Amino acid sequence: MGYFDDCRPDQRFTSSGKTYHNGSLWVVYDWDQRRTITVSTSWEEDDEDFIFEALVEHVDDLPADAVLIQVSRDGELLSCSSDIDDDRTMIPFYPSVADFPQGLRRVRRSDLTEIDRLGVQADLTTYESLPGQIKRVAFKYYLNQANIAVFWHEVNCLIRIPKYPNIVQFDSLVVDTVDSEDKVVGFTTNFIPGGTVLDNVSRVFKLKYLKQLIEVIDYINLRLGIVHGDICPWNLLINPETDDLQIFDFNLSAKLGWEGDVQNNGAFGYDVDRNDVKFVVFTLYEIITRDLHFREEYHPNELDSSVVLEMDAWEQHAEVRLDSPVSDYRRVLKEWVNTRKKVDKGITHYTQAPDAIDWPPLPEFPLVPFVGSMTRKPAQMRQDMIRRGVEFLRWQRPGSCELPLSRPQRLLATGEIFYDDVGGKDAVDVVEVGGDFIGNGED
């Protein structure tokens, strides 16, 4: 079913913290099932790898409402709890539809059908864009408070980038209803089949693709004042309909020269070590040689593009297909790098770009009860919301090991299993935690 079928435990799980009291409690997020599981030990365990290895052995066999497990020193499952008091799931803030410009296409989360899992918080989905027309789109969303500001800036950037042949285009805001208000919980972009440039080695990497990459980087940097920040072979696609290279994934992007969202950990702030010119140099080298060791072994601030540019030879990998000699690619690249050295001196801040794009700051977080008072918080504990009878979004879904579903079942982007026309009536499966329904904001 995609990304989580053969991933490592540290790719499937993220630890959000641990505490020590008569043992240890590790709060772990499972990106595959989109649920929080607390792993308990009777001793003070410091090894995250041990926690992940123990959890991966049991997580796909746990009840859907389990929120805590206790494991032995051998990683064996000792106990499992569905008690609401043991639930450490956090529900993040989602902005209102009213916080976005009018006129943007919207699709309801319940109208998206999951087809594949592309990565963490990214799925291939479909929806009926017009009567009888099914559209495939990439659905990006967030499930924790750490991604709130990143999501806000990424989607606001994307919706303002003019249509351009070498950028995967924004498609729709994804909305869901909580407490009678439509919230934006994600967005979709056009889905480009064929795999990334890294994945699809059978495809010829044409010289024109390098030229298109250079052109689109110049466009977003110098005309829009936006830095992509993560140019690499796995963020490049080739559109099979137009034969154009396209860039995607702006979650590490920035406004050129901007200090970032200082109230939210500097989100979307410019990091000179992630400049696009340097990353294009390494990207072309990686495409031709399939040598990824520089980015695998070094942090962005440690990468020096001159090391690659000054190599006597780039050895073309046996499986890599080009339509021109390697020397032609290197010549085009070197000429562009030299040009940008001169041009970049004249534009150091996004406000200097002729068609600079900008957007409002992240909306204020809502006032919520916290330790006896009302406080603005980016997230709330699910157990508290359940006790107060407050609605919130449900995201939990079956693990990849349970997929694909057999007909007439469909897996919705809400995580629900939908039964098409069962006994003349559509139906869905839902999950309960601590004896309370996890609401998805829909009747």
Coordinates of C-alpha atoms in Angstrom, one line a residue:
M1 CA 0.0 0.0 0.0
G2 CA 3.0 2.3 -0.3
Y3 CA 5.5 4.1 1.9
F4 CA 4.8 2.2 5.2
D5 CA 5.0 -1.3 3.7
D6 CA 8.8 -1.7 4.1
C7 CA 9.8 1.4 6.0
R8 CA 12.1 1.4 9.1
P9 CA 10.6 1.8 12.5
D10 CA 12.1 5.3 12.8
Q11 CA 10.3 6.3 9.6
R12 CA 6.9 5.0 10.8
F13 CA 7.2 6.3 14.4
T14 CA 8.1 9.7 16.0
S15 CA 8.6 10.1 19.7
S16 CA 7.1 13.3 21.1
G17 CA 8.6 12.9 24.6
K18 CA 9.3 10.7 27.5
T19 CA 8.8 10.9 31.3
Y20 CA 10.3 8.9 34.1
H21 CA 8.3 7.9 37.2
N22 CA 8.5 4.4 38.5
G23 CA 9.8 3.4 35.0
S24 CA 9.4 5.3 31.7
L25 CA 6.5 6.5 29.5
W26 CA 7.3 7.1 25.8
V27 CA 4.6 9.0 23.8
V28 CA 4.9 7.7 20.2
Y29 CA 3.1 8.8 17.1
D30 CA 2.4 6.1 14.5
W31 CA 2.2 7.9 11.1
D32 CA 0.8 4.8 9.4
Q33 CA -2.3 4.3 11.5
R34 CA -2.3 8.0 12.5
R35 CA -2.6 7.3 16.2
T36 CA -0.7 8.0 19.4
I37 CA 0.5 5.1 21.5
T38 CA 2.2 5.4 24.9
V39 CA 4.8 2.7 25.5
S40 CA 5.4 2.0 29.2
T41 CA 8.4 0.2 30.8
S42 CA 9.0 -0.7 34.5
W43 CA 12.5 0.7 34.3
E44 CA 14.0 4.0 33.0
E45 CA 14.5 3.2 29.3
D46 CA 16.6 5.8 27.3
D47 CA 16.9 3.9 24.0
E48 CA 14.4 5.2 21.5
D49 CA 15.3 2.3 19.1
F50 CA 14.3 -0.2 21.7
I51 CA 10.9 1.5 22.1
F52 CA 10.3 1.6 18.3
E53 CA 11.4 -2.0 17.8
A54 CA 9.1 -3.2 20.6
L55 CA 6.1 -1.1 19.3
V56 CA 6.5 -2.3 15.7
E57 CA 6.1 -5.9 16.8
H58 CA 2.7 -5.2 18.4
V59 CA 1.1 -2.1 17.0
D60 CA -0.7 -3.8 14.1
D61 CA -2.3 -6.3 16.4
L62 CA -3.5 -3.8 19.0
P63 CA -7.2 -3.0 19.4
A64 CA -8.2 0.1 17.6
D65 CA -9.0 1.9 20.9
A66 CA -5.7 1.0 22.6
V67 CA -3.7 4.1 23.8
L68 CA -1.0 2.6 26.1
I69 CA 1.0 -0.6 26.2
Q70 CA 3.5 -2.0 28.7
V71 CA 6.4 -4.0 27.4
S72 CA 9.1 -6.2 29.0
R73 CA 12.8 -5.9 28.7
D74 CA 12.6 -8.4 25.8
G75 CA 10.0 -6.3 24.1
E76 CA 7.1 -8.6 24.8
L77 CA 3.6 -7.2 25.3
L78 CA 2.7 -7.3 29.0
S79 CA -0.5 -5.3 29.0
C80 CA -2.7 -3.0 26.9
S81 CA -5.0 -0.1 28.0
S82 CA -7.9 1.7 26.4
D83 CA -8.5 3.9 29.5
I84 CA -9.2 7.5 28.6
D85 CA -6.9 8.5 31.5
D86 CA -4.0 6.9 29.6
D87 CA -4.7 8.7 26.3
R88 CA -2.0 11.3 25.5
T89 CA -3.2 12.1 22.1
M90 CA -3.0 15.9 21.3
I91 CA -5.5 17.5 18.9
P92 CA -3.9 20.5 17.0
F93 CA -5.5 23.7 16.0
Y94 CA -6.9 24.0 12.4
P95 CA -7.5 27.4 10.7
S96 CA -10.9 28.4 9.6
V97 CA -11.9 28.5 5.9
A98 CA -12.6 32.2 6.6
D99 CA -8.8 32.7 7.1
F100 CA -8.1 31.9 3.4
P101 CA -8.8 33.9 0.3
Q102 CA -12.2 33.5 -1.2
G103 CA -12.7 31.6 -4.5
L104 CA -10.3 28.7 -3.8
R105 CA -11.6 25.3 -4.7
R106 CA -12.6 23.2 -1.7
V107 CA -13.2 19.5 -1.2
R108 CA -14.5 17.8 1.9
R109 CA -12.2 15.4 3.6
S110 CA -15.0 12.8 3.6
D111 CA -15.2 13.0 -0.2
L112 CA -11.5 11.9 -0.6
T113 CA -10.8 8.2 -1.0
E114 CA -7.3 7.0 0.0
I115 CA -5.6 5.1 -2.8
D116 CA -2.0 4.9 -1.5
R117 CA 0.3 6.3 1.2
L118 CA 3.0 8.4 -0.3
G119 CA 4.8 9.3 3.0
V120 CA 4.3 10.9 6.4
Q121 CA 1.2 13.1 6.2
A122 CA 0.9 12.7 2.5
D123 CA -1.5 10.3 0.6
L124 CA -2.6 9.6 -2.9
T125 CA -6.4 10.2 -3.0
T126 CA -9.3 10.6 -5.4
Y127 CA -12.4 12.6 -5.5
E128 CA -15.2 13.4 -8.0
S129 CA -14.2 16.8 -9.4
L130 CA -17.1 16.9 -11.8
P131 CA -20.1 14.6 -12.1
G132 CA -18.7 11.3 -13.4
Q133 CA -15.0 12.5 -13.4
I134 CA -12.6 11.1 -10.8
K135 CA -9.5 13.1 -10.2
R136 CA -6.3 11.8 -8.6
V137 CA -4.6 14.2 -6.2
A138 CA -1.8 14.2 -3.6
F139 CA -3.4 15.1 -0.2
K140 CA -1.1 16.8 2.4
Y141 CA -2.3 17.4 6.0
Y142 CA -1.0 17.7 9.5
L143 CA -1.8 15.8 12.7
N144 CA 0.3 17.5 15.4
Q145 CA 1.0 21.0 16.7
A146 CA 4.6 21.0 15.4
N147 CA 3.4 21.2 11.8
I148 CA 0.7 23.9 12.3
A149 CA 2.9 26.9 11.2
V150 CA 4.7 25.0 8.5
F151 CA 1.4 24.0 7.0
W152 CA 0.0 27.5 7.2
H153 CA 2.9 29.0 5.3
E154 CA 3.3 26.2 2.8
V155 CA -0.4 26.3 1.7
N156 CA -0.5 30.1 1.6
C157 CA 2.6 30.1 -0.5
L158 CA 1.2 27.5 -2.9
I159 CA -2.1 29.2 -3.5
R160 CA -0.4 32.4 -4.5
I161 CA 2.2 31.0 -6.9
P162 CA 0.9 31.7 -10.4
K163 CA 0.4 28.7 -12.7
Y164 CA 3.8 27.7 -14.0
P165 CA 4.6 24.6 -16.2
N166 CA 7.4 23.5 -13.9
I167 CA 5.6 23.6 -10.6
V168 CA 3.1 21.1 -9.4
Q169 CA -0.1 23.1 -9.0
F170 CA -2.3 23.6 -6.0
D171 CA -5.7 21.9 -6.4
S172 CA -8.0 22.3 -3.5
L173 CA -8.3 23.2 0.2
V174 CA -9.5 20.1 2.2
V175 CA -12.1 21.1 4.7
D176 CA -14.0 19.4 7.6
T177 CA -16.5 20.7 10.0
V178 CA -15.9 21.1 13.8
D179 CA -18.5 22.8 16.0
S180 CA -20.5 23.9 13.0
E181 CA -17.4 25.7 11.5
D182 CA -15.5 24.6 8.4
K183 CA -11.8 24.1 9.1
V184 CA -9.0 23.7 6.7
V185 CA -7.3 20.4 7.5
G186 CA -5.1 19.9 4.5
F187 CA -4.7 20.7 0.8
T188 CA -4.4 18.7 -2.4
T189 CA -2.1 19.2 -5.4
N190 CA -2.2 17.7 -8.9
F191 CA -0.9 14.1 -8.8
I192 CA 1.9 13.5 -11.4
P193 CA 2.3 9.7 -12.1
G194 CA 5.6 8.0 -13.0
G195 CA 7.6 8.4 -9.8
T196 CA 10.2 10.9 -8.8
V197 CA 13.5 11.4 -10.7
L198 CA 15.2 9.4 -8.0
D199 CA 12.8 6.5 -8.2
N200 CA 12.4 6.2 -11.9
V201 CA 15.9 5.4 -13.2
S202 CA 14.6 3.9 -16.5
R203 CA 13.5 7.3 -17.7
V204 CA 16.0 9.5 -19.7
F205 CA 17.0 12.6 -17.8
K206 CA 17.1 15.0 -20.7
L207 CA 19.3 18.1 -20.8
K208 CA 16.1 20.2 -21.2
Y209 CA 15.0 19.0 -17.8
L210 CA 18.1 20.6 -16.2
K211 CA 17.4 23.8 -18.1
Q212 CA 13.8 23.7 -16.9
L213 CA 15.0 23.2 -13.3
I214 CA 17.3 26.2 -13.7
E215 CA 14.4 28.3 -15.1
V216 CA 11.9 27.5 -12.4
I217 CA 14.4 28.1 -9.6
D218 CA 15.2 31.5 -11.2
Y219 CA 11.5 32.2 -11.4
I220 CA 10.6 31.5 -7.8
N221 CA 13.8 33.0 -6.3
L222 CA 14.1 36.1 -8.4
R223 CA 10.6 37.0 -9.4
L224 CA 8.5 35.7 -6.5
G225 CA 11.1 35.9 -3.7
I226 CA 10.5 32.3 -2.7
V227 CA 13.3 29.7 -1.9
H228 CA 12.2 26.1 -2.3
G229 CA 14.8 25.0 0.2
D230 CA 14.7 21.2 -0.6
I231 CA 15.6 20.7 -4.2
C232 CA 16.7 17.1 -4.6
P233 CA 16.0 14.2 -7.0
W234 CA 13.1 13.0 -4.8
N235 CA 11.3 16.3 -5.1
L236 CA 11.4 16.3 -8.9
L237 CA 8.8 14.8 -11.2
I238 CA 8.5 14.5 -15.0
N239 CA 5.0 15.2 -16.2
P240 CA 4.3 12.4 -18.7
E241 CA 1.6 14.5 -20.5
T242 CA 3.8 17.6 -21.1
D243 CA 7.3 16.1 -20.8
D244 CA 8.1 18.9 -18.4
L245 CA 10.2 18.7 -15.2
Q246 CA 8.2 19.8 -12.2
I247 CA 9.1 20.7 -8.6
F248 CA 6.9 20.0 -5.6
D249 CA 6.9 19.9 -1.8
F250 CA 7.3 23.4 -0.4
N251 CA 7.2 22.5 3.3
L252 CA 10.9 23.5 3.8
S253 CA 10.5 26.7 1.7
A254 CA 11.1 30.3 2.8
K255 CA 10.7 33.9 1.8
L256 CA 14.1 35.0 0.6
G257 CA 15.9 36.8 3.4
W258 CA 13.0 36.6 5.9
E259 CA 13.8 35.9 9.5
G260 CA 10.7 33.6 9.6
D261 CA 7.6 33.3 11.7
V262 CA 9.3 34.3 15.0
Q263 CA 6.3 33.4 17.1
N264 CA 6.3 29.9 15.7
N265 CA 9.9 28.6 15.7
G266 CA 10.9 30.7 12.7
A267 CA 8.8 28.7 10.3
F268 CA 9.3 29.5 6.6
G269 CA 12.5 31.5 7.6
Y270 CA 15.3 31.8 5.1
D271 CA 18.4 29.6 5.8
V272 CA 21.3 30.5 3.5
D273 CA 22.6 27.0 3.9
R274 CA 19.5 25.7 2.1
N275 CA 19.8 28.0 -0.9
D276 CA 18.4 26.5 -4.1
V277 CA 21.5 27.1 -6.3
K278 CA 23.7 25.0 -4.1
F279 CA 21.0 22.3 -3.9
V280 CA 20.6 22.2 -7.7
V281 CA 24.3 21.5 -8.0
F282 CA 24.1 18.5 -5.7
T283 CA 20.8 17.4 -7.3
L284 CA 22.3 17.2 -10.8
Y285 CA 25.4 15.4 -9.5
E286 CA 23.1 12.9 -7.7
I287 CA 21.0 12.3 -10.7
I288 CA 23.9 11.5 -13.0
T289 CA 26.1 9.5 -10.5
R290 CA 23.4 8.1 -8.2
D291 CA 25.9 9.0 -5.4
L292 CA 23.8 10.3 -2.5
H293 CA 26.5 10.2 0.2
F294 CA 27.0 14.0 0.5
R295 CA 23.4 14.6 1.7
E296 CA 23.2 11.4 3.6
E297 CA 26.4 12.2 5.6
Y298 CA 26.4 15.9 5.9
H299 CA 24.0 18.6 7.1
P300 CA 23.1 21.5 4.8
N301 CA 25.5 23.9 6.5
E302 CA 28.3 21.4 5.8
L303 CA 27.6 21.0 2.1
D304 CA 30.0 22.9 -0.2
S305 CA 28.9 22.9 -3.8
S306 CA 32.5 23.7 -5.0
V307 CA 33.5 20.2 -3.9
V308 CA 31.2 18.8 -6.6
L309 CA 31.7 21.5 -9.2
E310 CA 35.5 21.2 -9.1
M311 CA 35.6 17.4 -9.5
D312 CA 37.5 16.3 -12.6
A313 CA 34.8 13.8 -13.6
W314 CA 31.3 12.8 -12.7
E315 CA 31.0 9.1 -13.3
Q316 CA 27.7 8.4 -15.0
H317 CA 25.9 5.5 -13.2
A318 CA 25.4 2.4 -15.4
E319 CA 21.6 2.6 -15.0
V320 CA 21.3 6.4 -15.7
R321 CA 20.2 7.4 -19.1
L322 CA 21.0 10.9 -20.5
D323 CA 20.4 12.4 -24.0
S324 CA 23.6 14.5 -24.0
P325 CA 27.2 14.0 -22.8
V326 CA 27.8 14.6 -19.0
S327 CA 30.0 17.5 -20.0
D328 CA 27.0 19.4 -21.6
Y329 CA 25.1 19.1 -18.3
R330 CA 28.1 20.4 -16.3
R331 CA 28.7 23.3 -18.7
V332 CA 25.0 24.5 -18.5
L333 CA 25.1 24.1 -14.7
K334 CA 28.4 26.0 -14.3
E335 CA 27.3 28.9 -16.5
W336 CA 24.2 29.3 -14.5
V337 CA 26.0 29.1 -11.2
N338 CA 28.3 31.9 -12.3
T339 CA 25.4 34.0 -13.5
R340 CA 23.5 33.6 -10.2
K341 CA 26.6 34.7 -8.3
K342 CA 26.3 38.1 -10.0
V343 CA 22.5 38.3 -10.0
D344 CA 22.0 37.3 -6.3
K345 CA 23.9 40.4 -5.2
G346 CA 21.0 42.5 -6.4
I347 CA 18.2 40.7 -4.6
T348 CA 18.7 39.7 -1.0
H349 CA 15.2 40.0 0.4
Y350 CA 11.8 38.8 -1.0
T351 CA 10.4 42.3 -0.9
Q352 CA 12.9 43.2 -3.7
A353 CA 11.4 40.6 -6.1
P354 CA 9.3 42.2 -8.8
D355 CA 6.3 39.9 -8.2
A356 CA 6.9 39.1 -4.6
I357 CA 4.2 37.1 -2.9
D358 CA 3.2 37.5 0.7
W359 CA 0.4 36.4 3.0
P360 CA -1.1 37.1 6.5
P361 CA 0.4 35.6 9.7
L362 CA -0.9 32.5 11.3
P363 CA -4.2 33.2 13.0
E364 CA -4.4 33.4 16.7
F365 CA -4.9 30.2 18.6
P366 CA -8.3 29.8 20.3
L367 CA -8.9 30.3 24.0
V368 CA -9.2 26.9 25.7
P369 CA -9.4 25.7 29.3
F370 CA -6.0 25.0 30.8
V371 CA -5.2 24.6 34.5
G372 CA -8.2 26.5 35.7
S373 CA -8.0 29.4 33.2
M374 CA -8.6 30.2 29.6
T375 CA -5.3 30.2 27.5
R376 CA -4.5 30.3 23.8
K377 CA -3.0 26.9 23.0
P378 CA -2.0 25.3 19.7
A379 CA -3.3 21.9 20.8
Q380 CA -5.5 20.2 23.4
M381 CA -5.4 16.8 25.0
R382 CA -8.0 14.5 23.4
Q383 CA -9.0 13.1 26.8
D384 CA -9.9 16.6 28.1
M385 CA -11.9 17.3 24.9
I386 CA -13.8 14.1 25.3
R387 CA -14.7 14.9 28.9
R388 CA -15.9 18.3 28.0
G389 CA -17.9 16.9 25.1
V390 CA -16.0 19.0 22.5
E391 CA -15.9 17.9 18.9
F392 CA -12.6 17.2 17.2
L393 CA -11.3 15.6 14.1
R394 CA -10.8 11.8 13.8
W395 CA -7.8 10.7 11.7
Q396 CA -7.1 7.1 12.9
R397 CA -7.1 4.6 10.1
P398 CA -6.3 0.9 9.4
G399 CA -2.6 0.0 9.2
S400 CA -1.0 -0.7 5.8
C401 CA -0.9 -4.4 6.7
E402 CA -4.7 -4.5 6.4
L403 CA -4.8 -3.0 2.9
P404 CA -5.9 -3.1 0.2
L405 CA -9.6 -3.4 1.3
S406 CA -11.9 -5.7 -0.6
R407 CA -14.8 -4.4 -2.5
P408 CA -17.3 -2.9 -1.8
Q409 CA -15.2 -1.2 0.9
R410 CA -13.3 2.1 0.4
L411 CA -11.0 3.8 2.8
L412 CA -11.8 7.5 3.2
A413 CA -9.3 10.2 4.0
T414 CA -11.1 10.5 7.4
G415 CA -9.8 7.0 8.2
E416 CA -13.3 5.5 8.0
I417 CA -14.1 2.4 6.0
F418 CA -17.0 3.2 3.7
Y419 CA -19.2 0.4 2.4
D420 CA -20.7 1.3 -1.0
D421 CA -24.4 0.4 -1.1
V422 CA -24.5 -2.2 1.5
G423 CA -28.0 -3.6 1.7
G424 CA -29.2 -0.5 -0.2
K425 CA -27.6 1.8 2.4
D426 CA -24.1 3.3 2.6
A427 CA -22.3 2.8 5.9
V428 CA -19.1 3.6 7.7
D429 CA -17.0 2.0 10.5
V430 CA -15.9 4.3 13.3
V431 CA -13.6 3.9 16.3
E432 CA -14.3 4.5 20.0
V433 CA -11.7 5.5 22.7
G434 CA -12.5 5.2 26.4
G435 CA -16.1 4.4 25.6
D436 CA -16.5 7.7 23.7
F437 CA -17.0 8.3 20.0
I438 CA -14.1 10.1 18.4
G439 CA -16.1 12.7 16.5
N440 CA -15.1 13.7 13.0
G441 CA -17.3 16.8 13.0
E442 CA -19.9 15.3 10.6
D443 CA -23.4 14.1 11.2

